[in-house]
XYZ file of C-alpha atoms in Angstrom:
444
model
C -14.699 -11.143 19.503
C -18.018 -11.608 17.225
C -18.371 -14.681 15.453
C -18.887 -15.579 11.966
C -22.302 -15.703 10.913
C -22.837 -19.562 9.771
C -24.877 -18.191 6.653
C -22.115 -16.438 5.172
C -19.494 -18.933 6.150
C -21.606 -21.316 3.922
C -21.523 -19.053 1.417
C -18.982 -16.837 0.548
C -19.403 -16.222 -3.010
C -21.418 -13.075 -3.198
C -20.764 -11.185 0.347
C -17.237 -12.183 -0.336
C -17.092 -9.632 -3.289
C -19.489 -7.038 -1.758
C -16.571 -7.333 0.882
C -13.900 -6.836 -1.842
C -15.419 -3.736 -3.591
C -15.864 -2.003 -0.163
C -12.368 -2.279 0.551
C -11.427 -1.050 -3.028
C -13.207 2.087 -2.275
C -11.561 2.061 0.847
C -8.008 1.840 -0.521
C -9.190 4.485 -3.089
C -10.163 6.785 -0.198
C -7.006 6.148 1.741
C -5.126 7.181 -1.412
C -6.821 10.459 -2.473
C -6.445 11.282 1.474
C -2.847 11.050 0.934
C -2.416 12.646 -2.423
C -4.501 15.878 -1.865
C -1.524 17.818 -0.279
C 0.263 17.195 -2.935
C -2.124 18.309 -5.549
C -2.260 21.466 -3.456
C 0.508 21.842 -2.854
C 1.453 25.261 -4.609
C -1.228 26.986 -3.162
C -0.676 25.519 0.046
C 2.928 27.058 0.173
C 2.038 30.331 -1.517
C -0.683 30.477 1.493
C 0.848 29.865 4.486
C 4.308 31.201 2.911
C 6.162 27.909 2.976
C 9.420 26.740 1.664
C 10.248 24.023 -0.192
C 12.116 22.391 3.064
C 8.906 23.510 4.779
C 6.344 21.656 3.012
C 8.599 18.988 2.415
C 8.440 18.461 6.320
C 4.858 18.934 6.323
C 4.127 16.080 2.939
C 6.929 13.991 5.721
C 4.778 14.423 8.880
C 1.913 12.227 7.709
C 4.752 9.594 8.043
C 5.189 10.517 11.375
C 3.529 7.727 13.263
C 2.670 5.614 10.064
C 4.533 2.988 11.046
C 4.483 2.666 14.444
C 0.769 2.247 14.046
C 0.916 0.395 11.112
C 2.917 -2.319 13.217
C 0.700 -1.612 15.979
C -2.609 -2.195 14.835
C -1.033 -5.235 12.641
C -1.157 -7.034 15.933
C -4.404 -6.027 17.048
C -5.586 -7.065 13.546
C -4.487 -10.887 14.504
C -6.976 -10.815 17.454
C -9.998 -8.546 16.660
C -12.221 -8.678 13.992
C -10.931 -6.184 11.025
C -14.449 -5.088 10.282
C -14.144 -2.525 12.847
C -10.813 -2.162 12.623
C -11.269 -0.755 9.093
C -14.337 1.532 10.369
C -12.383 3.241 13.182
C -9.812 4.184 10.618
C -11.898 5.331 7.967
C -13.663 7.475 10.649
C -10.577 9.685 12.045
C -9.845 9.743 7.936
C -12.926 11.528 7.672
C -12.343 13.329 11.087
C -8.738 14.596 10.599
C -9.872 16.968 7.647
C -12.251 19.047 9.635
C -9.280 21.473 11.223
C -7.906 22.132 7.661
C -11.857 23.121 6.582
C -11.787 25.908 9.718
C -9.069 27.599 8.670
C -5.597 25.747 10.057
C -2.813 27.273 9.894
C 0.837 25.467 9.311
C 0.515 24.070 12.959
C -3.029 22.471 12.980
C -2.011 20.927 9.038
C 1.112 19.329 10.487
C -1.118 18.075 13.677
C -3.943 16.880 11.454
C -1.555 15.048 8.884
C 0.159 13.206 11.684
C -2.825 11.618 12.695
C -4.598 11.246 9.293
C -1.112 9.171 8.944
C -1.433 7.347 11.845
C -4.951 6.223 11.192
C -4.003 5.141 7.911
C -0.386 3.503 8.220
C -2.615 0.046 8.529
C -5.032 0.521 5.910
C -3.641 -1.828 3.416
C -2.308 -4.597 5.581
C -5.182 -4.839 7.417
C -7.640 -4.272 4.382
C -5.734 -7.382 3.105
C -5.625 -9.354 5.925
C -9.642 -9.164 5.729
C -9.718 -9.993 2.080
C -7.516 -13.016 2.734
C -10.263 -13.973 5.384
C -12.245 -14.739 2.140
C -9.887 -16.251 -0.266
C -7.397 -19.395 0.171
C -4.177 -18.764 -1.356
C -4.558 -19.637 -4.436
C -6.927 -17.634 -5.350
C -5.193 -14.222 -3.659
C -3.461 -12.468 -6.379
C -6.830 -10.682 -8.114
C -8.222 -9.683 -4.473
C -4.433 -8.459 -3.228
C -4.358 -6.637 -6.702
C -7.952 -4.928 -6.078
C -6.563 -3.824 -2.974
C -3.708 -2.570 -3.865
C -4.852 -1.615 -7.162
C -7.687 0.906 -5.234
C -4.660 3.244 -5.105
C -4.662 3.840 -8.087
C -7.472 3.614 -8.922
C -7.912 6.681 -6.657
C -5.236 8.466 -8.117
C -7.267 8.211 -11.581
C -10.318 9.721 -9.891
C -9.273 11.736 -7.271
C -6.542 13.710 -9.058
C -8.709 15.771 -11.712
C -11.581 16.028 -9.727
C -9.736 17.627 -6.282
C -7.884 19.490 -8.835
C -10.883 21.202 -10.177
C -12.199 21.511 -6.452
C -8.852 23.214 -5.508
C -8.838 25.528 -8.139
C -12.491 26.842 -8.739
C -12.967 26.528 -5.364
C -9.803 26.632 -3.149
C -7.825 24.255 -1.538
C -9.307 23.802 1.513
C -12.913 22.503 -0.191
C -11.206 19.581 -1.479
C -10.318 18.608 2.251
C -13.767 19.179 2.807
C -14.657 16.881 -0.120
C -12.952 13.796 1.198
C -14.313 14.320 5.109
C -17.652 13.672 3.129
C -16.445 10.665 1.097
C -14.926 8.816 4.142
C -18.012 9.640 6.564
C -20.630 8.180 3.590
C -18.260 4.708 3.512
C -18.453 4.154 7.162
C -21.979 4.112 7.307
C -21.965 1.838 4.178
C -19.498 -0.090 5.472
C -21.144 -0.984 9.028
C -23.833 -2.566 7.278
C -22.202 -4.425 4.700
C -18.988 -5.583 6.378
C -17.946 -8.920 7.772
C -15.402 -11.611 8.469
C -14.592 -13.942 5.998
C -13.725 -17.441 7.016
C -11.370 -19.263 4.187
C -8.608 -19.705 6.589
C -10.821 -22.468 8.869
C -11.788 -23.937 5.710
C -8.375 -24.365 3.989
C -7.226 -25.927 7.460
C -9.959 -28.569 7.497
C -9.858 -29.612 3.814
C -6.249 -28.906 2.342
C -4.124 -31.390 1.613
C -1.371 -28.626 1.735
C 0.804 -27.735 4.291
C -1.447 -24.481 5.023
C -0.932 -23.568 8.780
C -3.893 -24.123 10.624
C -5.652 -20.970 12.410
C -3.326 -21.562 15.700
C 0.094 -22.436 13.913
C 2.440 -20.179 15.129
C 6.672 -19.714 13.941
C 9.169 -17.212 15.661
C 8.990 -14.107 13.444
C 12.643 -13.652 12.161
C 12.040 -16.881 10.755
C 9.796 -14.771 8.409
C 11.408 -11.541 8.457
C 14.970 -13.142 7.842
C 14.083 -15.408 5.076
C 15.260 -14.363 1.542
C 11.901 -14.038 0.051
C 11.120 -11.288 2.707
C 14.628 -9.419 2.573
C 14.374 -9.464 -1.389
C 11.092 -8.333 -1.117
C 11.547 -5.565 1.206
C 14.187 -3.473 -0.707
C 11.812 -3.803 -3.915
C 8.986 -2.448 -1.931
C 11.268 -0.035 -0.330
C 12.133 1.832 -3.372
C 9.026 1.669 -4.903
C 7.235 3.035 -1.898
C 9.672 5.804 -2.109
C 8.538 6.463 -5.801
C 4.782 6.725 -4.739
C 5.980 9.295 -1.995
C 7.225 11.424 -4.299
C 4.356 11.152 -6.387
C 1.977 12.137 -3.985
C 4.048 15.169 -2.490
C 6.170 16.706 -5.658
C 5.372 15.493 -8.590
C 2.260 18.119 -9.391
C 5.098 20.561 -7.931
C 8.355 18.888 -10.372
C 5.861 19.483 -13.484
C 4.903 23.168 -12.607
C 8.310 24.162 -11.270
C 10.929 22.331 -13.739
C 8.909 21.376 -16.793
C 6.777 24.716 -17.133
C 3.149 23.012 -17.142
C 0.152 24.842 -15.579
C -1.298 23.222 -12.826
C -4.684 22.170 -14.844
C -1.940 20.399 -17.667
C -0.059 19.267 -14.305
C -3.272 17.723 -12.647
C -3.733 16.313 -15.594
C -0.497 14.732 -16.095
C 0.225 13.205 -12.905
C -3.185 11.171 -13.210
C -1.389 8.784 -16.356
C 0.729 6.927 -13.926
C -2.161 6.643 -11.337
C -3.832 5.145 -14.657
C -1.119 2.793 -15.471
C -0.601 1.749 -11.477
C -3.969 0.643 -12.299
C -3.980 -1.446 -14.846
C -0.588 -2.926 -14.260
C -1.524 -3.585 -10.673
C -5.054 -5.141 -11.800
C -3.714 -6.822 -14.806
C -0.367 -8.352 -13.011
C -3.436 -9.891 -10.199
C -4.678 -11.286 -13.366
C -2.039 -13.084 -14.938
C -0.518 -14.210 -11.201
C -3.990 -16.014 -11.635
C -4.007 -16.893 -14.735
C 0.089 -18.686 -14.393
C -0.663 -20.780 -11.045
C -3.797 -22.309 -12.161
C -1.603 -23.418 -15.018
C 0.563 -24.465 -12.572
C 3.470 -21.860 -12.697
C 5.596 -21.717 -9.371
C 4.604 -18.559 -6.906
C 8.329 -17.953 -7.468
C 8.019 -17.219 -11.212
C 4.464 -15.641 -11.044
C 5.024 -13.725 -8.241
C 8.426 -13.495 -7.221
C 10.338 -13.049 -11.025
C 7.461 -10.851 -12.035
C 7.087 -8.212 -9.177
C 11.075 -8.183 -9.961
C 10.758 -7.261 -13.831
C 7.787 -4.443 -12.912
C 10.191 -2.571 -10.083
C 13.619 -3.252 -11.945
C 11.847 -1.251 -15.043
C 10.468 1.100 -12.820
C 13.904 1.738 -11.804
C 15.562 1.954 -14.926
C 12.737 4.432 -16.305
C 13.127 7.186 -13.140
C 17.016 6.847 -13.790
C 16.361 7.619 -17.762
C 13.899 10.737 -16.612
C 16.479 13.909 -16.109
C 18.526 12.461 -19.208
C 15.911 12.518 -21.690
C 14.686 16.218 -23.329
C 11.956 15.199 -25.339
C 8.704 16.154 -23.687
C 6.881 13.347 -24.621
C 9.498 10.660 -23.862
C 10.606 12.634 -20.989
C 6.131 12.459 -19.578
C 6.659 8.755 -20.931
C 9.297 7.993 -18.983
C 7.599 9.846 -15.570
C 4.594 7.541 -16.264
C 6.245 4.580 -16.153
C 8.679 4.616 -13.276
C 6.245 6.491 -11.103
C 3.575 3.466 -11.683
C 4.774 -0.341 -12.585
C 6.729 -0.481 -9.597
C 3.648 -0.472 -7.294
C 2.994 -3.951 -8.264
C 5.227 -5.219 -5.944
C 2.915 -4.221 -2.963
C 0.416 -6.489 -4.331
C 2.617 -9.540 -4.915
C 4.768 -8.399 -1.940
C 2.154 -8.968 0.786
C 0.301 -12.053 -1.309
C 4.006 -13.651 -1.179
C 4.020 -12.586 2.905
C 0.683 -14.523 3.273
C 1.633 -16.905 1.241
C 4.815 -17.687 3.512
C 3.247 -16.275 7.120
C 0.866 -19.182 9.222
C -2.753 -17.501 9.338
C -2.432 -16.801 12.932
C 1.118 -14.327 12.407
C -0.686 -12.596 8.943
C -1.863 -9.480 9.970
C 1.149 -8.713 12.456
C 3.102 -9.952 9.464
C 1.647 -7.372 6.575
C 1.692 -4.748 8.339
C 5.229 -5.063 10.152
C 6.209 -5.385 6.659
C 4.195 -1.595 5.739
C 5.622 -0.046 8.741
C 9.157 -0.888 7.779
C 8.759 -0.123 3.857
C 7.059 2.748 4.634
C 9.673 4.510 6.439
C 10.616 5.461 2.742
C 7.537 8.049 2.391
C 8.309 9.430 6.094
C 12.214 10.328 4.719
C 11.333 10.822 0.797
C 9.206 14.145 1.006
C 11.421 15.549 3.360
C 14.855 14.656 1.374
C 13.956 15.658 -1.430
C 12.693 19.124 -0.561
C 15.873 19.717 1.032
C 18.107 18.777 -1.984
C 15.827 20.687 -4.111
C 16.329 23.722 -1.905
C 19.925 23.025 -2.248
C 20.639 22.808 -5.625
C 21.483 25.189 -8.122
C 18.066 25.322 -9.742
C 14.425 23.232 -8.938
C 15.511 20.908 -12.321
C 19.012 19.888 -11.134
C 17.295 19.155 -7.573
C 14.616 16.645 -8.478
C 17.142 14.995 -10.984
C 19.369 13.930 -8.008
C 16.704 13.539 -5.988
C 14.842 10.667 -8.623
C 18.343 8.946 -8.190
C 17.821 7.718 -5.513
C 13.956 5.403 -5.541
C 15.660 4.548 -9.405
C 18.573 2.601 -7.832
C 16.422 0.747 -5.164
C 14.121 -0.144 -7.354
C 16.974 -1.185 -9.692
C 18.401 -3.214 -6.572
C 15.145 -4.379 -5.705
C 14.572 -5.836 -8.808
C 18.120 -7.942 -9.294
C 17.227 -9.304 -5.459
C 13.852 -10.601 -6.131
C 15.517 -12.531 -9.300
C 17.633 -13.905 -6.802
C 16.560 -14.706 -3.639
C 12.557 -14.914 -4.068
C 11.796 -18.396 -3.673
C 8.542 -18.387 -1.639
C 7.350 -22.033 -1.862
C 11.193 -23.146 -0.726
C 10.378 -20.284 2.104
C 7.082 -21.710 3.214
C 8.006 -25.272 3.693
C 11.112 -23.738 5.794
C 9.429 -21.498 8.068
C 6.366 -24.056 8.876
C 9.006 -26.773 9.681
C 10.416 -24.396 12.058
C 6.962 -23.954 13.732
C 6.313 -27.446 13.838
C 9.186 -27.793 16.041
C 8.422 -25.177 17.938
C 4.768 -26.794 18.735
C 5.907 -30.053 19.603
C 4.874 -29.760 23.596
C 1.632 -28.895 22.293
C 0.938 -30.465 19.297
C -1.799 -29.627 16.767
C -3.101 -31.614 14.358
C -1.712 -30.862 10.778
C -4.460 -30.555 7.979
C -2.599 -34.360 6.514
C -3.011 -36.109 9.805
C 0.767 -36.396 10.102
């Protein structure tokens, strides 16, 4: 396991944010990866004569082994060093889109999605694991917003520009396109990326209760404590949302609202645009309120409830509405806010998880809420296929991320409490330690 260099341990400052806007053009990579099926998705079933079951399937396979590797590599992430980690997975990004560039067929897309999902069901947690390497707690929410904010950001970019690929040039280019993209980063990235060390220096100078590098609890203390429960079914739904977004919304706008797919490309890229600034500006003011000295339940916890309860509300108000500017309103809004809750989700599961349990921690957490894209694409497909028309399909099929997001929302007002949390799970650990002790950051 390499070591940190002792130069950059000393200081941080500027390598910590070359660090930080490498893994925001990661995350934006790892989105437009993800989205470019959907964008292409007409022409992908009018090619290989798909139905809408069919390429539902497909837009579910990259879901496939998602979480299983998301969980996977979460462990691994606790006892290698993420830099290469997050090269390996950029590099079978990259990799995966070379079969669909030679001419695959419905097999060799389904094979190449399954491991494109594979490689990237750990992106984020692990991409946040090695920002918090760089940043004590405190000072979490803008870097956990970057990260989860490169999404987005993503969706802003890659949306009109792989649409304009697909269509002057053909689908298949804009596969090519990103194979280019994700190469280029890795060889960036191998010179520019390291480890950060925050987590040694919160142990040896915070007065806090921090866990020190070794501090170790039994996980369903974590993963049974309210503030993870509450936080799950938030995430859940709104995971759910940003599955559908990637695989049918382009499709929903074409099919049921009559838009061309130039008007739809351009469309779908608002709520990309307000994931963005929601996601950057809620990392922002989460700032902003605890250095005021706001609890992490109100900054955190009562505001990643507000952003996926109105998320909620607005995907429930979409089929009602007939208007087509309240009704694109309406899509923009409950296909975006609720993102923030990744961000604040997985600062709030640092925030409660000893250093030493993070990464398996995160990304147990994305494997789990993540099971939402592997059923969403498929689901809804089928009860579009089913219904009487595509418009009375994707109206029941919105139903159901608007009332777990709804849910979501009411729980987090509840039962987020992530200081309370924190103090219970590390007492449990210190138990747990007592044959062999370790000395607590107070002495005590």
């Amino acid at each position: 396991m390499e070591s940190p260099n002792p130069d950059i341990a000393a200081k941080p400052g500027s390598r910590a944010w070359v660090v930080m806007a490498m893994l925001l053009v990661f995350m934006l990579i790892n989105y437009a990866d993800k989205a470019v099926l959907g964008l292409a998705a007409n022409p992908i079933m009018r090619e290989l004569g798909l139905s809408h079951s069919e390429y539902g399937l497909l837009a579910s396979s990259f879901f496939f082994l998602f979480n299983v590797s998301a969980v996977a590599v979460g462990f691994l992430a606790d006892r290698f060093p993420t830099r290469w980690l997050l090269f390996g997975m950029a590099l079978v990004w990259g990799l995966t889109q070379l079969p669909v560039v030679a001419g695959a067929g419905f097999a060799a897309l389904l094979a190449s999605r399954i491991v494109l999902g594979a490689a990237e069901g750990p992106a984020q947690p692990v991409a946040m694991h090695a920002a918090f390497k760089w940043f004590p707690n405190e000072k979490r929410s803008i870097p956990s917003a970057l990260i989860s904010g490169g999404g987005g950001l993503g969706g802003v970019v890659a949306a009109p520009l792989l649409t304009l690929v697909i269509i002057n040039f053909g689908w298949r280019w804009a596969f090519l396109s990103l194979f280019v993209v994700g190469v280029l980063w890795c060889v960036i990235w191998a010179v520019v990326g390291r480890e950060g060390t925050a987590d040694r220096a919160s142990a040896r100078t915070s007065a806090e209760p921090e866990p020190a590098a070794d501090f170790r609890v039994p996980y369903r203390r974590i993963l049974l404590s309210g503030t993870w429960l509450a936080g799950f079914v938030g995430a859940f739904g709104a995971y759910w949302t940003s599955a559908l977004l990637l695989a049918w919304v382009p499709s929903y706008l074409e099919t049921s609202l009559g838009y061309s797919a130039v008007a739809a490309g351009t469309i779908v890229t608002a709520p990309w645009v307000l994931k963005t600034v929601a996601t950057f500006g809620q990392g922002a003011l989460t700032q902003w309120l605890m250095h005021r000295g706001v609890s992490s339940r109100v900054s955190r916890g009562i505001l990643g409830g507000c952003a996926v309860f109105l998320a909620g509300a607005a995907m429930l108000l979409v089929p009602v509405v007939s208007h087509p500017a309240l009704k694109i309103a309406l899509i923009t809004v409950a296909f975006s806010i609720g993102a923030v809750k990744f961000a604040i989700g997985q600062t709030i599961n640092a925030e409660i998880t000893p250093p030493a349990q993070r990464g398996a921690v995160m990304s147990m957490t994305v494997g789990l809420v993540t099971l939402a894209g592997l059923a969403a694409p498929y689901v809804t497909g089928r009860i579009v296929e089913s219904a009487a028309d595509p418009a009375t399909g994707f109206a029941l099929a919105f139903a159901i991320p608007g009332t777990l997001m709804l849910v979501g929302g009411l729980l987090a007002f509840a039962f987020v409490r992530p200081e309370r949390d924190a103090r219970r799970i590390a007492a449990h650990g210190r138990r747990a330690d007592q044959q062999e002790p370790h000395p607590s950051p107070t002495g005590s």
